[in-house]
XYZ file of N, CA, C and O in Angstrom:
364
model
N -58.357 -53.134 -22.134
C -57.467 -52.277 -21.322
C -56.692 -51.361 -22.297
O -56.149 -51.860 -23.323
N -56.474 -50.075 -22.078
C -55.947 -49.136 -22.854
C -54.469 -49.493 -23.092
O -53.901 -50.071 -22.134
N -53.953 -49.057 -24.351
C -52.550 -49.260 -24.213
C -51.655 -48.631 -23.293
O -50.840 -49.288 -22.850
N -51.854 -47.518 -22.841
C -51.086 -46.759 -21.653
C -51.248 -47.485 -20.668
O -50.225 -48.112 -19.818
N -52.566 -47.995 -20.103
C -52.711 -48.825 -18.914
C -51.950 -50.110 -18.988
O -51.282 -50.673 -17.885
N -52.079 -50.768 -20.123
C -51.337 -52.024 -20.265
C -49.669 -51.770 -20.109
O -49.160 -52.574 -19.507
N -49.467 -50.658 -20.871
C -47.795 -50.602 -20.887
C -47.268 -50.223 -19.315
O -46.479 -51.056 -18.904
N -48.143 -49.517 -18.407
C -47.903 -49.411 -17.211
C -47.746 -50.561 -16.359
O -46.936 -50.819 -15.595
N -48.914 -51.333 -16.486
C -49.138 -52.637 -15.945
C -47.983 -53.495 -16.263
O -47.453 -54.371 -15.164
N -47.544 -53.650 -17.368
C -46.669 -54.516 -17.737
C -45.280 -54.319 -17.245
O -44.256 -54.816 -17.082
N -44.946 -52.719 -17.064
C -43.674 -52.460 -16.722
C -43.420 -51.969 -15.269
O -42.636 -51.591 -14.667
N -44.676 -52.151 -14.426
C -44.578 -51.823 -13.171
C -43.961 -50.596 -12.636
O -44.037 -49.664 -13.318
N -43.247 -50.813 -11.582
C -42.259 -49.589 -11.177
C -41.223 -49.256 -11.695
O -40.564 -48.253 -11.693
N -40.762 -49.972 -12.792
C -39.634 -49.891 -13.671
C -39.716 -48.946 -14.752
O -40.776 -49.294 -15.459
N -39.044 -47.822 -14.723
C -39.245 -46.911 -15.768
C -38.618 -47.429 -17.111
O -37.411 -47.484 -17.006
N -39.172 -47.277 -18.164
C -38.445 -47.609 -19.531
C -37.650 -46.615 -19.942
O -37.978 -45.527 -19.925
N -36.286 -46.929 -19.906
C -35.542 -45.867 -20.388
C -35.547 -44.925 -21.637
O -35.515 -43.805 -21.719
N -36.229 -45.614 -22.656
C -36.495 -45.107 -23.740
C -37.624 -44.248 -23.769
O -37.815 -43.162 -24.175
N -38.708 -44.576 -22.761
C -40.029 -43.496 -22.372
C -39.187 -42.170 -21.923
O -39.795 -41.220 -22.068
N -38.442 -42.688 -20.782
C -38.000 -41.372 -20.190
C -36.974 -40.572 -21.002
O -37.175 -39.354 -20.875
N -36.292 -41.056 -21.853
C -35.472 -40.446 -22.889
C -36.256 -39.629 -23.447
O -36.052 -38.487 -23.945
N -37.421 -40.078 -24.157
C -38.310 -39.486 -25.010
C -39.036 -38.065 -24.408
O -39.204 -37.111 -24.902
N -39.402 -38.624 -23.150
C -40.078 -37.226 -22.434
C -39.026 -36.210 -22.207
O -39.358 -34.989 -22.217
N -37.873 -36.623 -21.712
C -36.855 -35.633 -21.506
C -36.494 -34.826 -22.777
O -36.220 -33.503 -22.821
N -36.282 -35.557 -23.799
C -36.120 -34.891 -25.112
C -37.254 -34.082 -25.480
O -36.826 -32.787 -26.095
N -38.650 -34.252 -25.342
C -39.663 -33.557 -25.551
C -39.655 -32.333 -24.888
O -39.720 -31.284 -25.293
N -39.164 -32.411 -23.358
C -39.184 -31.103 -22.529
C -38.031 -30.109 -23.072
O -38.163 -29.139 -23.121
N -36.924 -30.889 -23.415
C -35.774 -30.087 -23.973
C -36.156 -29.381 -25.450
O -35.831 -28.047 -25.636
N -36.655 -30.111 -26.166
C -37.023 -29.415 -27.424
C -38.100 -28.431 -27.353
O -37.883 -27.435 -27.965
N -39.041 -28.498 -26.256
C -39.984 -27.552 -26.375
C -39.341 -26.368 -25.724
O -39.591 -25.180 -26.111
N -38.472 -26.555 -24.896
C -37.628 -25.308 -23.932
C -36.819 -24.811 -25.098
O -36.913 -23.289 -25.208
N -36.167 -25.261 -25.966
C -35.253 -24.757 -26.946
C -36.093 -23.899 -27.794
O -35.844 -22.654 -28.157
N -37.222 -24.525 -28.482
C -38.268 -23.904 -29.515
C -38.654 -22.900 -28.788
O -38.759 -21.601 -29.650
N -39.064 -22.689 -27.643
C -39.615 -21.518 -27.283
C -38.795 -20.546 -26.894
O -39.012 -19.309 -27.352
N -37.509 -20.763 -26.449
C -36.617 -19.675 -26.400
C -36.077 -19.180 -27.417
O -36.066 -17.922 -27.586
N -35.905 -19.869 -28.558
C -35.576 -19.295 -29.814
C -36.477 -18.319 -30.267
O -36.279 -17.164 -30.789
N -37.937 -18.756 -30.272
C -38.982 -18.011 -30.904
C -39.155 -16.883 -30.071
O -39.383 -15.811 -30.641
N -39.051 -16.819 -28.778
C -39.268 -15.808 -27.819
C -38.096 -14.704 -28.194
O -38.307 -13.534 -28.393
N -36.770 -15.186 -28.193
C -35.773 -14.242 -28.328
C -36.113 -13.800 -29.773
O -35.553 -12.377 -30.010
N -36.609 -14.526 -30.898
C -36.638 -13.785 -32.128
C -37.795 -12.783 -32.232
O -37.678 -11.751 -33.186
N -38.773 -13.171 -31.462
C -40.068 -12.262 -31.588
C -40.426 -11.249 -30.611
O -41.007 -10.363 -30.633
N -39.771 -11.611 -29.430
C -40.111 -10.955 -28.099
C -41.565 -10.959 -27.679
O -42.030 -10.289 -26.783
N -42.182 -12.114 -28.130
C -43.611 -12.178 -27.825
C -43.782 -13.748 -27.394
O -43.381 -14.582 -27.682
N -44.490 -13.720 -25.947
C -44.656 -14.909 -25.312
C -45.643 -15.683 -26.105
O -45.562 -17.081 -26.222
N -46.880 -14.978 -26.649
C -47.702 -15.799 -27.355
C -47.272 -16.745 -28.528
O -47.407 -17.927 -28.891
N -46.606 -15.793 -29.343
C -45.797 -16.142 -30.531
C -44.982 -17.322 -30.278
O -44.934 -18.388 -30.798
N -44.106 -17.000 -29.071
C -42.940 -18.043 -28.726
C -43.627 -19.323 -28.318
O -43.234 -20.419 -28.552
N -44.746 -19.185 -27.805
C -45.318 -20.482 -27.222
C -46.128 -21.187 -28.325
O -45.926 -22.382 -28.289
N -46.770 -20.598 -29.261
C -47.394 -21.182 -30.327
C -46.339 -21.771 -31.156
O -46.639 -23.263 -31.787
N -45.069 -21.365 -31.572
C -44.075 -21.846 -32.144
C -43.467 -23.050 -31.443
O -43.339 -24.112 -32.222
N -43.450 -22.898 -30.059
C -42.901 -24.117 -29.339
C -43.812 -25.303 -29.357
O -43.365 -26.401 -29.139
N -45.123 -24.846 -29.522
C -45.898 -26.223 -29.655
C -46.121 -26.910 -31.263
O -46.036 -28.064 -31.160
N -45.948 -25.971 -32.048
C -46.194 -26.630 -33.387
C -44.912 -26.986 -34.084
O -44.884 -28.130 -34.620
N -43.685 -26.357 -33.890
C -42.573 -26.903 -34.402
C -42.145 -28.159 -33.846
O -41.965 -29.137 -34.858
N -42.143 -28.665 -32.705
C -41.742 -29.965 -32.028
C -42.767 -30.925 -32.674
O -42.313 -32.102 -33.030
N -44.219 -30.499 -32.755
C -45.064 -31.696 -33.194
C -44.711 -32.015 -34.717
O -44.817 -33.079 -35.235
N -44.375 -30.936 -35.691
C -43.992 -31.075 -36.777
C -42.907 -31.929 -36.974
O -42.589 -32.911 -37.788
N -41.775 -31.445 -36.130
C -40.671 -32.309 -36.119
C -40.772 -33.620 -35.904
O -40.087 -34.464 -36.316
N -41.488 -33.931 -34.855
C -41.748 -35.254 -34.522
C -42.109 -36.286 -35.532
O -41.838 -37.151 -35.899
N -43.172 -35.721 -36.489
C -43.736 -36.412 -37.645
C -42.697 -36.545 -38.482
O -42.437 -37.659 -39.201
N -41.763 -35.569 -38.706
C -40.652 -35.613 -39.659
C -39.638 -36.908 -39.301
O -39.251 -37.580 -39.948
N -39.279 -36.766 -38.002
C -38.447 -37.553 -37.645
C -39.083 -39.111 -37.674
O -38.351 -40.109 -37.946
N -40.335 -39.265 -37.449
C -40.839 -40.806 -37.606
C -40.554 -41.270 -38.908
O -40.029 -42.427 -39.181
N -40.963 -40.234 -40.294
C -40.573 -40.726 -41.431
C -38.976 -40.881 -41.577
O -38.554 -41.841 -42.602
N -38.192 -39.984 -41.149
C -36.664 -40.030 -41.118
C -36.286 -41.571 -40.768
O -35.472 -42.246 -41.235
N -37.004 -41.912 -39.504
C -36.623 -43.360 -39.042
C -37.039 -44.441 -39.800
O -36.472 -45.448 -39.996
N -38.179 -44.330 -40.485
C -38.851 -45.268 -41.412
C -37.905 -45.360 -42.578
O -37.413 -46.537 -42.971
N -37.307 -44.336 -43.055
C -36.371 -44.399 -44.243
C -35.068 -45.011 -43.919
O -34.453 -45.764 -44.731
N -34.667 -44.635 -42.672
C -33.261 -44.990 -42.255
C -33.418 -46.540 -41.957
O -32.523 -47.278 -42.217
N -34.311 -47.157 -41.527
C -34.559 -48.326 -41.268
C -34.745 -49.153 -42.911
O -33.974 -50.294 -42.734
N -35.406 -48.642 -43.665
C -35.454 -49.221 -44.991
C -33.945 -49.304 -45.480
O -33.631 -50.335 -46.163
N -33.204 -48.131 -45.343
C -31.925 -48.031 -46.034
C -30.967 -49.313 -45.136
O -30.018 -49.824 -45.985
N -31.141 -49.321 -44.082
C -30.276 -50.071 -43.296
C -30.572 -51.672 -43.557
O -29.762 -52.594 -43.746
N -31.854 -52.064 -43.764
C -32.593 -53.272 -44.206
C -31.764 -53.492 -45.610
O -31.437 -54.960 -45.751
N -31.974 -52.626 -46.492
C -31.382 -52.852 -47.872
C -29.941 -52.929 -47.941
O -29.535 -53.895 -48.533
N -29.229 -52.386 -47.061
C -27.806 -52.564 -47.102
C -27.536 -53.742 -46.515
O -26.478 -54.224 -46.953
N -28.250 -54.388 -45.655
C -27.719 -55.790 -45.067
C -28.404 -56.992 -45.786
O -27.946 -58.053 -45.713
N -29.066 -56.782 -46.607
C -29.919 -57.885 -47.277
C -29.406 -57.920 -48.683
O -29.416 -59.059 -49.293
N -28.654 -57.126 -49.356
C -28.163 -57.245 -50.505
C -26.961 -57.898 -50.697
O -25.988 -57.359 -49.885
N -26.572 -58.972 -51.277
C -25.439 -59.642 -51.377
C -24.482 -58.864 -51.984
O -24.558 -57.724 -52.904
N -22.997 -58.839 -51.530
C -21.966 -58.340 -51.902
C -21.711 -58.801 -53.303
O -21.724 -60.030 -53.650
N -21.323 -57.968 -54.322
C -21.118 -58.376 -55.678
C -19.788 -58.871 -55.699
O -18.775 -58.617 -55.190
N -19.950 -59.866 -56.366
C -18.525 -60.800 -56.832
C -18.089 -60.487 -58.096
O -17.712 -61.489 -58.758
N -18.314 -59.355 -58.611
C -18.011 -59.042 -60.165
C -16.438 -58.998 -60.210
O -15.503 -58.347 -59.332
N -16.050 -59.863 -61.220
C -14.730 -59.765 -61.478
C -14.429 -59.526 -62.939
O -15.268 -60.223 -63.720
N -13.773 -58.544 -63.144
C -13.573 -58.335 -64.694
C -13.014 -59.545 -65.570
O -12.277 -60.106 -64.816
N -13.488 -59.604 -66.762
C -13.161 -60.817 -67.671
C -11.558 -60.442 -67.835
O -10.982 -59.433 -68.070
N -10.733 -61.616 -68.007
C -9.575 -61.548 -68.365
C -9.425 -61.152 -69.897
O -10.037 -61.365 -70.658
N -8.150 -60.251 -69.860
C -7.950 -59.680 -71.497
C -7.133 -60.793 -71.897
O -6.237 -61.634 -71.618
N -7.551 -60.925 -73.355
C -6.939 -61.971 -74.043
C -5.809 -61.306 -74.955
O -6.181 -60.185 -75.649
N -4.630 -61.551 -74.932
C -3.766 -60.582 -75.763
C -3.181 -61.220 -76.878
O -3.018 -62.027 -77.679
């Protein structure tokens, strides 16, 4: 069974909110990218091409951003808090 079919089968009629959020974010991102590109160029073709390419590249960049953020979060929670205390000064 394909991953998509399995996902739909396991989730039945209940829509996963994260999937819905991803779809609406993609639609919003495409609309904004197209609008900005079209306003800057005045060309529907260029606006459409930019609207297709920019979100795709941004999605890949976001994936790596999330990976780095997760690593940072993991490192900050696994490192013990330093119990460094300066040595007492002898006078």
